[in-house]
């Protein structure tokens, strides 16, 4: 098992904190990482720190840049103009997910739309493979469905609607070309180029302009939501339905998105719900007609096509604290990848990182001089940095060889370890990180840089721990629980056992932090300690042999904790340990073998206490040796399971021994009777009679009375 830890440490939080406190984002970030390492250490977290990666470290981002350059060389990274959401206060481009109700998620300022030149990674080239790749992954269906919906494959056709009195035609995408006879109007997205076309004699230009402007405040998601339809008719222009040859009106409405299909739809109110709502609102005819067959569709210029909802991934950010995009422009303005020998392409430090609307890197004289020096006069740097999701799309490859200075990873180790058996994280990553990482893997596979094209075999979406009030922890709500205080008061082990106990890890539900929870775990651990150390209770540590009932309880617990632990169901694993402790507490004397097994099973949850008790029980512990005899190096009490899973049961007829059976521990009476009666000596003794009574003492005796 590899259990590494790292810091995905570029991005807005560091930059914003730095802007607010006037600190250097690098200093702020590295200080926070040191603090977190300490916190994790006090919790006894068992990470392999030799594998640590830090995405904002030049030794890491050198390879992010190297991989970006590879994608660029293979036409998978591209620069083009795009309409982007812009926050005028934060002075930066926002991702769609960062726009909430038309305002910036961070500061609440109404967003604007801007057309800017941006860098994209062409994830759409991989839409089909990202989709089919899901079929064989053993993930929960809901995770796969969410990705499928995000990729959004639709099979349909393009149709063309001539504009009355003009050469141009309006091309629409439809999944139902067969309904073309019922198309009674056309709807254009507000951004559709026809609306800007000056030659088109639109009579109500002002009204349209106002409507289009209002649209820029909304996100695509808000526009697609099922709200009351809005729109404006284009006065003075109309189109022809190619099937009916009838003249039909043209509208602009924001429920049609420019980024999907052709940004224009033929509206069929008789068959499409949204069109129907719109038609009712604008008093447009709703006509039922015959369905067109493919010959008719083809005769009207129909052309089959497949559309995907997924868009290319916009990766450039006009921000300081990110990985510099390793691109330079020649005097003609053509982009070139920075050659590998100049990587890492360092983030300049002579920068005013306060947002001004221009990329902060543009204020660096050092960066300009660097480019001139290496490439010559007239060459200029790229000033944007990469979206942090690029940094995190490949970090798991780096874990295999984190100090490698000659490659992004190690080919042999990639072959050995990939794909990752189990990958867990929050459900918020389903259509972002989890999709980006899959895309990266497929692209790198095509470039022969990795041996497999799916990165993660199993996916666990974990739950979320909420504040004690059941709401998401947030400073503004004042419901943040600081684990340090609990560690201080109750010890790290109590906090760990509490976290394990709070809910099934692998179920993406939310679990409120109970303020008494840690205290009651501390009580449980104290009881375990008393069992071993015998403080003030009537149990004594003895070397007596383990009664078979206790042996079975131990075996059962070992099996359950192992099985639940393997599925990350730590809560039920802890519950099983609690039941075992209850049982041991009923014994007048507790055998030592029972306690050693208990302590070994408790060790993953309460590592510090377990080691202490292990020493008390005669183990060496980490304090007295190199740790080879530590409780954490013991094998799981699996031997006990095998030894006790079968028992010898004596078979009697009327109290007289007639044979014996080897049965599973705690088997059913029914099974024991059937098997007993099949023993020849028993059958003879019964002489065809049905037993009047069965006395069954599980795991010991079965007596058939006739
Ligand atoms: C006519 C029609 C009749 C439609 C009918 C559907 C049902 P999916 O399945 O999501 O791909 N459409 C096309 N481009 C659009 C855009 N840019 N913005 C909003 N809506 C758009 O949806 C495809 C359907 O959504 C297309 O098929 C089109 O409406 C609409 F009974 O055309 B249909």
XYZ file of C-alpha atoms and ligand atoms in Angstrom:
739
model
C 0.000 0.000 0.000
C 1.184 3.462 -0.830
C -0.352 6.128 1.362
C 1.202 9.425 0.394
C 0.327 12.987 1.252
C 0.870 16.241 -0.541
C -0.185 19.833 -0.845
C -2.096 21.212 -3.801
C -1.003 24.640 -2.815
C -1.348 27.081 -5.701
C -4.527 29.058 -6.037
C -6.782 31.805 -4.825
C -6.905 31.115 -1.068
C -3.179 31.772 -0.708
C -3.330 34.732 -3.029
C -6.352 36.300 -1.334
C -4.886 35.790 2.126
C -1.684 37.307 0.869
C -3.515 40.314 -0.547
C -5.472 40.743 2.676
C -2.558 40.370 5.071
C 0.050 41.865 2.800
C 2.108 38.688 3.029
C 3.996 36.911 0.297
C 1.808 34.031 -0.998
C 4.793 31.662 -1.088
C 5.744 32.403 2.514
C 2.126 32.159 3.656
C 1.719 28.816 1.857
C 4.896 27.183 3.151
C 4.109 28.305 6.699
C 0.664 26.785 6.474
C 2.044 23.530 5.145
C 4.441 23.316 8.093
C 1.529 23.900 10.446
C -0.527 21.176 8.756
C 2.299 18.658 8.900
C 2.485 19.286 12.628
C -1.262 18.884 13.021
C -1.216 15.632 11.100
C 1.689 14.398 13.192
C -0.136 15.035 16.469
C -3.012 13.009 15.066
C -0.686 10.104 14.402
C -1.473 10.135 10.683
C 0.483 7.347 9.008
C 1.440 8.986 5.726
C 4.558 8.124 3.829
C 6.118 11.577 3.925
C 8.996 10.496 1.724
C 6.488 10.662 -1.132
C 5.301 14.191 -0.425
C 4.534 16.440 -3.406
C 3.881 20.183 -3.308
C 2.275 21.458 -6.483
C 3.502 25.048 -6.010
C 7.115 23.934 -5.678
C 9.301 24.530 -8.755
C 10.489 20.909 -8.562
C 6.868 19.893 -9.154
C 5.539 22.598 -11.468
C 8.516 22.130 -13.745
C 6.738 18.912 -14.773
C 3.295 20.469 -14.931
C 4.901 22.829 -17.425
C 6.653 20.020 -19.245
C 3.355 18.134 -19.591
C 1.550 21.302 -20.715
C 4.221 21.794 -23.376
C 3.661 18.204 -24.552
C -0.075 18.838 -24.826
C 0.652 22.061 -26.717
C 2.973 20.278 -29.153
C 0.217 17.764 -29.834
C -2.482 20.371 -30.408
C -4.256 19.573 -27.180
C -3.577 23.026 -25.736
C -4.839 25.941 -27.760
C -5.177 29.700 -27.487
C -8.370 31.317 -28.671
C -10.833 34.065 -27.921
C -13.726 33.215 -25.683
C -16.526 34.900 -23.812
C -15.684 34.528 -20.166
C -17.300 35.526 -16.904
C -15.365 38.285 -15.281
C -15.500 39.607 -11.745
C -14.863 43.357 -11.853
C -13.919 43.431 -8.167
C -11.557 40.439 -8.035
C -10.418 41.466 -11.514
C -10.269 37.955 -12.795
C -11.914 35.434 -15.011
C -14.261 33.127 -13.135
C -15.047 29.516 -13.854
C -18.765 28.875 -14.423
C -18.891 27.102 -11.075
C -17.676 30.293 -9.388
C -20.687 32.301 -10.576
C -23.704 32.084 -8.280
C -26.945 33.854 -9.244
C -25.049 36.151 -11.535
C -22.589 37.173 -8.848
C -19.034 36.272 -7.925
C -18.994 33.359 -5.499
C -16.272 35.017 -3.452
C -17.268 38.661 -3.157
C -20.874 38.819 -4.373
C -20.138 41.362 -7.107
C -22.351 41.024 -10.238
C -20.293 39.349 -12.923
C -19.707 40.688 -16.402
C -18.976 38.951 -19.654
C -15.768 39.688 -21.509
C -14.224 38.360 -24.689
C -10.629 37.501 -23.955
C -7.917 35.379 -25.462
C -7.569 32.331 -23.277
C -5.827 28.990 -23.146
C -7.896 25.844 -23.465
C -7.137 22.172 -23.077
C -9.091 20.191 -25.637
C -10.936 17.803 -23.384
C -13.730 17.676 -26.003
C -11.420 15.610 -28.237
C -11.746 12.923 -25.581
C -15.500 13.209 -24.938
C -16.335 9.843 -26.476
C -13.489 7.983 -24.774
C -14.245 9.579 -21.417
C -17.748 8.246 -21.870
C -16.987 4.713 -23.006
C -14.187 4.406 -20.453
C -16.801 4.659 -17.720
C -18.525 1.459 -18.815
C -15.955 -0.879 -17.334
C -15.107 1.109 -14.205
C -16.508 -0.441 -11.004
C -17.661 2.928 -9.651
C -21.007 3.693 -8.108
C -23.541 4.290 -10.864
C -24.394 7.743 -9.556
C -20.808 8.900 -9.984
C -20.675 7.519 -13.508
C -24.058 9.013 -14.335
C -22.944 12.421 -13.156
C -19.949 12.232 -15.511
C -22.125 10.962 -18.347
C -24.553 13.833 -17.869
C -21.675 16.307 -17.757
C -20.223 14.953 -21.000
C -23.779 14.982 -22.362
C -23.746 13.031 -25.580
C -26.652 13.670 -27.962
C -27.262 12.126 -31.355
C -29.233 14.241 -33.771
C -28.987 16.268 -36.960
C -28.200 19.671 -38.347
C -30.982 21.293 -40.379
C -30.864 24.561 -42.274
C -33.567 27.244 -42.290
C -33.214 29.902 -45.032
C -33.683 33.537 -43.997
C -36.349 35.274 -46.083
C -34.776 37.501 -48.744
C -31.180 36.634 -47.879
C -28.409 34.234 -48.736
C -27.657 33.086 -45.188
C -29.298 30.117 -43.605
C -29.800 29.430 -39.931
C -28.280 26.116 -38.989
C -29.921 24.362 -36.048
C -29.056 21.272 -34.057
C -31.957 19.000 -33.201
C -32.265 15.590 -31.620
C -35.647 15.273 -33.287
C -35.256 16.064 -36.977
C -38.419 14.017 -37.534
C -40.457 16.827 -35.944
C -39.379 19.446 -38.501
C -42.905 19.745 -39.932
C -43.982 21.107 -36.583
C -41.212 23.722 -36.296
C -43.160 26.970 -36.054
C -40.400 29.404 -35.122
C -36.651 29.676 -34.657
C -34.862 30.707 -31.472
C -31.362 32.149 -31.457
C -29.032 32.377 -28.503
C -28.376 36.007 -27.494
C -24.727 35.584 -28.553
C -25.622 34.184 -31.985
C -23.594 36.045 -34.666
C -26.725 36.784 -36.757
C -27.933 39.181 -34.089
C -24.807 41.313 -34.526
C -25.137 41.191 -38.321
C -25.625 44.825 -39.393
C -27.006 43.884 -42.832
C -29.942 42.150 -41.289
C -32.806 44.672 -41.089
C -33.884 44.001 -37.540
C -36.399 46.727 -36.690
C -36.270 46.502 -32.887
C -32.472 46.578 -32.542
C -32.518 48.585 -29.289
C -34.895 46.201 -27.577
C -32.785 43.217 -28.670
C -29.595 44.887 -27.497
C -31.090 45.472 -24.066
C -32.189 41.850 -23.821
C -28.789 40.554 -24.920
C -27.031 42.733 -22.353
C -29.239 41.435 -19.548
C -28.277 37.893 -20.524
C -24.577 38.483 -19.880
C -25.302 38.644 -16.146
C -26.578 35.075 -16.096
C -24.595 31.878 -16.120
C -25.342 29.073 -18.518
C -26.689 27.036 -15.660
C -29.177 29.709 -14.637
C -30.231 30.071 -18.255
C -30.836 26.332 -18.588
C -32.843 26.071 -15.390
C -36.530 25.586 -15.806
C -37.582 29.143 -15.089
C -40.179 31.245 -16.841
C -39.057 31.726 -20.415
C -38.011 35.150 -21.618
C -37.236 36.312 -25.137
C -37.745 38.954 -27.827
C -38.982 38.559 -31.392
C -36.705 39.821 -34.149
C -39.014 42.257 -35.969
C -38.579 42.559 -39.711
C -36.844 39.239 -40.331
C -38.162 35.719 -40.717
C -37.121 32.249 -41.813
C -38.560 29.473 -43.949
C -39.346 26.044 -42.586
C -37.595 23.827 -45.156
C -40.207 21.080 -44.757
C -43.436 23.069 -44.867
C -41.992 26.028 -46.841
C -43.894 28.282 -44.488
C -42.554 31.565 -43.234
C -41.836 31.432 -39.496
C -40.694 34.075 -36.966
C -37.261 34.286 -35.316
C -36.774 34.962 -31.615
C -33.844 35.547 -29.371
C -34.095 33.833 -25.985
C -31.518 33.076 -23.323
C -32.610 29.500 -22.749
C -30.788 28.735 -25.968
C -27.071 28.535 -25.274
C -24.567 29.681 -27.824
C -22.008 27.145 -26.702
C -24.164 24.147 -27.520
C -25.058 22.728 -30.934
C -25.194 25.714 -33.282
C -26.618 28.231 -30.838
C -29.914 28.110 -32.726
C -32.915 25.833 -32.383
C -35.955 25.025 -34.402
C -38.817 25.212 -31.957
C -41.401 22.454 -32.018
C -43.914 23.393 -29.337
C -46.055 20.319 -29.954
C -43.191 18.010 -28.959
C -40.776 19.945 -26.804
C -41.718 21.135 -23.339
C -39.571 24.255 -23.287
C -40.758 25.282 -26.734
C -44.309 24.679 -25.612
C -43.929 26.975 -22.591
C -42.351 29.614 -24.774
C -45.072 29.297 -27.440
C -47.802 29.649 -24.843
C -46.208 32.733 -23.389
C -45.730 34.385 -26.799
C -48.970 33.119 -28.353
C -47.283 31.091 -31.038
C -49.045 28.277 -32.881
C -48.590 24.749 -31.565
C -49.197 22.371 -34.448
C -49.288 18.593 -34.471
C -48.016 17.264 -37.771
C -46.730 14.093 -39.315
C -43.229 12.891 -38.494
C -40.608 13.151 -41.195
C -38.702 10.022 -42.195
C -34.969 10.159 -42.867
C -35.428 10.530 -46.659
C -37.508 13.625 -46.120
C -35.021 14.975 -43.591
C -32.120 14.367 -45.984
C -34.087 16.093 -48.774
C -34.281 19.159 -46.640
C -30.543 19.154 -46.135
C -30.468 17.221 -42.892
C -27.099 15.898 -41.814
C -26.554 13.474 -38.927
C -24.352 14.670 -36.094
C -23.374 13.918 -32.504
C -23.055 16.719 -29.980
C -21.451 16.762 -26.551
C -22.289 19.192 -23.791
C -18.797 19.172 -22.359
C -16.768 22.252 -23.310
C -13.038 22.630 -23.744
C -11.325 23.318 -20.450
C -10.393 26.951 -19.959
C -7.124 26.815 -18.033
C -5.645 30.317 -18.088
C -6.018 32.582 -15.068
C -5.069 36.248 -14.754
C -3.633 35.563 -11.335
C -0.297 35.505 -9.590
C -0.203 32.412 -7.386
C -0.278 29.704 -10.032
C 1.937 27.738 -12.346
C 3.262 30.056 -15.069
C 2.079 28.934 -18.503
C 5.354 27.899 -20.191
C 4.746 29.808 -23.414
C 6.608 32.647 -25.095
C 5.557 34.687 -28.141
C 7.796 35.418 -31.081
C 7.869 38.909 -32.602
C 4.917 37.920 -34.848
C 2.901 36.987 -31.783
C 3.015 33.246 -32.427
C 3.124 31.121 -29.264
C 6.011 28.687 -28.638
C 6.501 26.263 -25.770
C 9.410 27.136 -23.498
C 12.026 24.441 -24.264
C 12.538 21.811 -21.570
C 16.044 23.031 -20.686
C 14.531 26.303 -19.424
C 12.093 24.579 -17.090
C 11.073 25.172 -14.388
C 9.847 28.415 -15.893
C 9.900 30.219 -12.598
C 7.134 32.325 -11.202
C 8.678 35.784 -10.996
C 8.807 37.458 -7.611
C 9.146 41.102 -8.641
C 5.425 41.276 -9.136
C 2.644 43.394 -7.797
C 0.221 40.568 -7.199
C -2.700 42.788 -6.211
C -5.318 42.336 -8.936
C -5.485 45.261 -11.332
C -7.333 43.697 -14.228
C -4.110 42.838 -15.996
C -2.317 39.609 -15.258
C 0.028 40.322 -12.320
C 2.941 38.687 -14.153
C 2.798 41.529 -16.690
C 4.308 43.805 -14.026
C 7.475 41.700 -13.737
C 10.532 43.252 -15.361
C 12.545 40.131 -14.556
C 10.190 37.940 -16.640
C 10.449 40.281 -19.649
C 14.232 40.421 -19.351
C 14.409 36.660 -18.994
C 12.513 36.180 -22.261
C 14.613 38.731 -24.140
C 17.795 37.188 -22.853
C 16.872 33.623 -23.811
C 14.878 34.183 -26.990
C 15.927 37.595 -28.283
C 14.457 41.043 -28.887
C 10.777 41.237 -29.666
C 9.917 38.017 -27.851
C 7.381 38.355 -25.049
C 6.211 36.128 -22.192
C 2.804 34.657 -21.555
C 1.499 36.366 -18.429
C -1.294 34.019 -17.397
C -0.976 31.191 -14.909
C -2.665 27.798 -14.987
C -5.893 26.816 -13.295
C -4.928 24.799 -10.213
C -6.936 21.860 -11.524
C -4.156 21.382 -14.068
C -1.633 20.979 -11.242
C -3.801 18.337 -9.593
C -4.611 16.401 -12.778
C -1.413 14.396 -12.624
C -0.020 14.649 -9.062
C -0.685 10.961 -8.355
C 1.864 10.093 -11.045
C 4.451 12.212 -9.272
C 3.913 10.439 -5.950
C 5.674 7.439 -7.460
C 8.895 9.331 -7.966
C 8.584 12.692 -6.246
C 12.265 13.683 -6.311
C 12.858 12.666 -9.897
C 14.812 15.430 -11.621
C 14.930 13.871 -15.065
C 11.303 12.882 -15.593
C 7.779 13.669 -14.388
C 7.580 10.125 -12.951
C 9.255 6.755 -13.315
C 8.256 4.436 -16.168
C 8.884 1.223 -14.218
C 6.970 2.412 -11.181
C 4.112 3.625 -13.351
C 3.875 0.138 -14.788
C 3.995 -1.407 -11.352
C 1.463 0.801 -9.572
C -1.056 1.997 -12.122
C -3.980 2.164 -12.164
C -4.563 3.345 -8.617
C -6.618 0.667 -6.871
C -8.651 2.986 -4.745
C -9.073 6.712 -4.943
C -11.218 8.600 -2.512
C -12.338 12.180 -2.334
C -15.299 14.480 -2.164
C -18.292 14.226 -4.455
C -17.728 17.842 -5.508
C -14.862 16.503 -7.622
C -17.021 14.197 -9.739
C -17.294 16.446 -12.776
C -14.141 18.430 -12.192
C -10.953 16.859 -10.847
C -12.111 13.307 -11.460
C -12.882 14.103 -15.083
C -9.800 16.258 -15.669
C -7.538 13.538 -14.269
C -9.134 10.943 -16.555
C -8.656 13.267 -19.525
C -4.997 13.858 -18.636
C -4.417 10.144 -18.321
C -5.904 9.437 -21.740
C -3.928 12.239 -23.356
C -0.679 11.087 -21.719
C -1.459 7.518 -22.711
C -1.770 8.629 -26.334
C 1.606 10.345 -26.010
C 3.015 7.048 -24.681
C 3.922 8.648 -21.360
C 1.816 6.372 -19.142
C 0.979 2.667 -19.492
C -2.795 2.812 -18.874
C -5.521 5.227 -19.920
C -7.735 5.150 -16.824
C -6.103 6.404 -13.621
C -8.418 5.038 -10.919
C -9.951 1.596 -10.648
C -12.092 2.138 -7.601
C -13.602 5.444 -6.582
C -14.792 6.234 -3.076
C -16.757 9.419 -2.562
C -16.389 10.264 1.054
C -18.831 11.922 3.413
C -18.578 15.390 4.837
C -18.248 16.241 8.523
C -20.569 19.112 9.373
C -20.615 21.567 12.224
C -22.446 20.560 15.441
C -25.509 22.440 14.087
C -25.640 20.160 11.036
C -24.611 22.963 8.652
C -21.421 22.988 6.612
C -18.568 24.266 8.756
C -17.805 27.864 7.945
C -16.117 30.659 9.810
C -18.978 33.032 9.064
C -21.464 30.643 10.702
C -19.220 30.206 13.731
C -19.667 26.413 13.663
C -16.118 25.394 12.867
C -14.753 22.625 15.068
C -11.019 22.844 15.636
C -9.737 19.297 16.124
C -6.618 20.618 17.890
C -8.666 21.597 20.923
C -10.139 18.132 21.144
C -6.745 16.513 20.714
C -5.476 18.688 23.526
C -8.343 17.806 25.837
C -9.050 14.145 25.056
C -5.960 12.944 23.215
C -5.390 12.220 19.537
C -6.637 8.634 19.789
C -10.047 9.679 21.093
C -10.393 12.130 18.192
C -9.296 9.478 15.700
C -11.719 6.875 17.026
C -14.447 9.501 16.977
C -13.733 10.372 13.349
C -13.783 6.694 12.477
C -17.045 6.226 14.335
C -18.908 9.263 12.982
C -20.211 7.529 9.869
C -19.326 5.220 6.971
C -16.422 6.834 5.162
C -17.512 5.576 1.781
C -20.964 7.102 1.783
C -21.225 10.623 0.516
C -23.569 11.783 3.244
C -22.940 14.437 5.830
C -22.313 13.826 9.495
C -22.610 16.469 12.209
C -19.805 16.682 14.756
C -21.287 15.853 18.140
C -19.746 17.832 20.950
C -19.962 14.864 23.355
C -18.723 12.389 20.779
C -15.011 12.665 21.464
C -15.547 12.526 25.247
C -17.460 9.256 24.953
C -14.699 7.778 22.782
C -12.219 8.747 25.461
C -14.356 6.824 27.967
C -14.284 3.796 25.709
C -10.498 3.956 25.409
C -10.205 4.335 29.172
C -12.178 1.116 29.568
C -9.769 -0.678 27.235
C -6.856 0.669 29.250
C -8.458 -0.547 32.492
C -8.906 -4.016 31.073
C -5.185 -4.231 30.504
C -3.911 -2.235 33.418
C -6.638 -3.320 35.832
C -7.097 0.026 37.493
C -9.811 -0.316 40.079
C -11.906 -2.926 38.346
C -12.458 -6.532 39.198
C -10.827 -8.003 36.103
C -7.309 -9.338 36.296
C -4.834 -10.080 33.665
C -4.150 -13.801 33.599
C -2.516 -16.311 31.402
C -5.464 -18.692 31.619
C -6.478 -20.330 28.339
C -9.098 -18.490 26.385
C -12.620 -19.919 26.828
C -14.057 -20.997 23.497
C -16.807 -18.373 23.647
C -14.200 -15.622 23.907
C -12.111 -17.237 21.210
C -15.084 -17.086 18.923
C -15.867 -13.500 19.832
C -12.268 -12.558 19.041
C -12.329 -14.386 15.734
C -15.627 -12.803 14.781
C -14.371 -9.337 15.660
C -11.092 -9.835 13.811
C -13.012 -10.855 10.727
C -15.457 -7.974 10.941
C -12.895 -5.281 11.650
C -10.733 -6.545 8.782
C -13.636 -6.688 6.371
C -15.166 -3.352 7.347
C -11.783 -1.724 7.474
C -11.078 -2.892 3.966
C -14.248 -1.178 2.740
C -13.464 1.912 4.851
C -16.489 1.238 7.040
C -14.541 2.311 10.071
C -17.664 3.101 12.060
C -18.937 -0.468 12.168
C -15.398 -1.729 12.736
C -15.166 0.428 15.865
C -18.640 -0.727 16.922
C -17.459 -4.349 16.710
C -14.511 -3.527 18.960
C -16.893 -1.941 21.451
C -18.995 -5.090 21.544
C -15.887 -7.167 22.143
C -14.813 -4.911 24.995
C -18.280 -5.251 26.587
C -17.908 -8.991 26.440
C -14.393 -9.033 27.896
C -15.553 -6.831 30.762
C -17.980 -9.538 31.894
C -15.145 -11.993 32.546
C -13.818 -12.363 36.072
C -10.340 -12.786 34.622
C -9.349 -11.755 31.145
C -6.845 -14.010 29.397
C -3.798 -12.218 28.108
C -4.151 -13.636 24.599
C -7.559 -11.959 24.363
C -6.052 -8.621 25.353
C -3.143 -8.823 22.935
C -5.565 -9.529 20.111
C -7.815 -6.673 21.165
C -4.888 -4.275 21.270
C -3.682 -5.330 17.812
C -7.156 -4.747 16.396
C -7.462 -1.372 18.056
C -4.057 -0.238 16.812
C -5.127 1.270 13.453
C -7.722 3.403 15.226
C -5.933 4.314 18.462
C -2.244 3.878 17.592
C -0.759 5.622 20.620
C -2.768 3.927 23.344
C -2.448 0.548 21.638
C 1.321 0.794 21.547
C 1.371 1.703 25.222
C -0.857 -1.247 26.160
C 1.160 -3.524 23.894
C 4.235 -2.741 25.944
C 2.306 -3.394 29.152
C 1.399 -6.778 27.739
C 5.042 -7.567 27.181
C 5.482 -6.424 23.585
C 8.477 -4.284 22.900
C 6.824 -1.271 21.347
C 8.460 1.493 19.386
C 10.113 2.997 22.430
C 12.372 0.033 23.103
C 13.365 -1.160 19.661
C 13.486 -0.103 16.058
C 9.802 -0.775 15.959
C 9.890 -4.274 14.483
C 8.057 -5.495 17.538
C 5.714 -2.580 17.605
C 1.997 -3.299 17.835
C 1.781 -1.828 14.321
C 4.028 -4.575 12.976
C 1.938 -7.468 14.281
C -0.039 -9.640 11.954
C -3.785 -9.461 12.129
C -5.340 -12.050 14.452
C -6.418 -14.109 11.456
C -4.968 -17.371 12.804
C -7.631 -17.284 15.451
C -10.316 -17.191 12.775
C -9.076 -20.339 11.101
C -8.507 -22.150 14.380
C -11.930 -21.412 15.700
C -14.026 -21.406 12.570
C -14.520 -25.203 12.792
C -15.380 -27.113 15.936
C -15.704 -30.746 16.829
C -19.212 -31.611 18.028
C -20.012 -34.860 19.839
C -23.076 -36.699 18.569
C -25.164 -38.765 21.013
C -28.337 -40.815 20.749
C -30.196 -40.992 24.070
C -27.099 -39.650 25.815
C -24.782 -42.282 24.334
C -21.888 -41.246 22.113
C -22.322 -42.510 18.530
C -19.774 -40.360 16.717
C -18.617 -36.825 16.126
C -18.846 -34.082 13.517
C -16.598 -31.248 12.424
C -18.936 -28.274 12.055
C -18.564 -24.571 11.420
C -18.470 -22.549 14.603
C -21.916 -21.452 15.737
C -23.627 -23.504 13.032
C -27.381 -23.987 13.054
C -29.173 -26.768 14.907
C -30.862 -27.824 11.695
C -27.539 -28.341 9.955
C -26.165 -30.277 12.944
C -29.190 -32.600 13.045
C -29.068 -33.359 9.323
C -25.368 -34.155 9.444
C -25.671 -36.158 12.654
C -28.402 -38.351 11.162
C -26.227 -39.084 8.165
C -23.618 -40.800 10.380
C -24.172 -44.602 9.840
C -23.835 -45.447 13.559
C -26.401 -42.757 14.404
C -28.807 -43.972 11.711
C -28.527 -47.502 13.102
C -29.187 -46.322 16.668
C -32.219 -44.300 15.544
C -33.551 -47.387 13.686
C -35.883 -45.305 11.509
C -37.466 -43.443 14.431
C -37.908 -39.645 14.464
C -36.138 -38.063 17.448
C -38.697 -36.800 19.970
C -36.340 -34.134 21.214
C -33.004 -32.617 20.222
C -30.595 -31.259 22.778
C -28.133 -29.029 20.992
C -25.332 -27.265 22.810
C -23.696 -25.244 20.031
C -20.067 -26.129 19.329
C -20.156 -28.991 21.847
C -22.834 -31.652 21.764
C -25.854 -32.755 19.849
C -28.045 -35.353 21.586
C -30.939 -36.964 19.703
C -33.584 -38.353 22.081
C -35.948 -41.131 20.942
C -36.384 20.307 -31.960
C -36.934 19.398 -30.957
C -38.155 18.754 -30.902
C -36.007 19.170 -29.934
C -38.439 17.917 -29.874
C -36.237 18.328 -28.903
C -37.459 17.699 -28.851
P -30.123 17.489 -25.877
O -30.918 16.229 -25.830
O -29.800 18.031 -24.542
O -28.938 17.403 -26.786
N -31.340 22.622 -28.434
C -30.431 22.505 -29.445
N -29.442 23.389 -29.283
C -29.729 24.054 -28.150
C -29.071 25.110 -27.493
N -27.941 25.644 -27.962
N -29.608 25.588 -26.352
C -30.769 25.066 -25.876
N -31.426 24.104 -26.478
C -30.920 23.582 -27.610
O -31.099 18.615 -26.506
C -31.155 18.802 -27.872
C -32.399 19.570 -28.126
O -32.332 20.805 -27.395
C -32.515 19.935 -29.587
O -33.533 19.179 -30.214
C -33.111 21.337 -29.510
O -34.496 21.108 -29.434
C -32.592 21.894 -28.230
F -39.589 17.297 -29.796
O -34.980 20.414 -31.641
B -34.756 19.973 -30.287
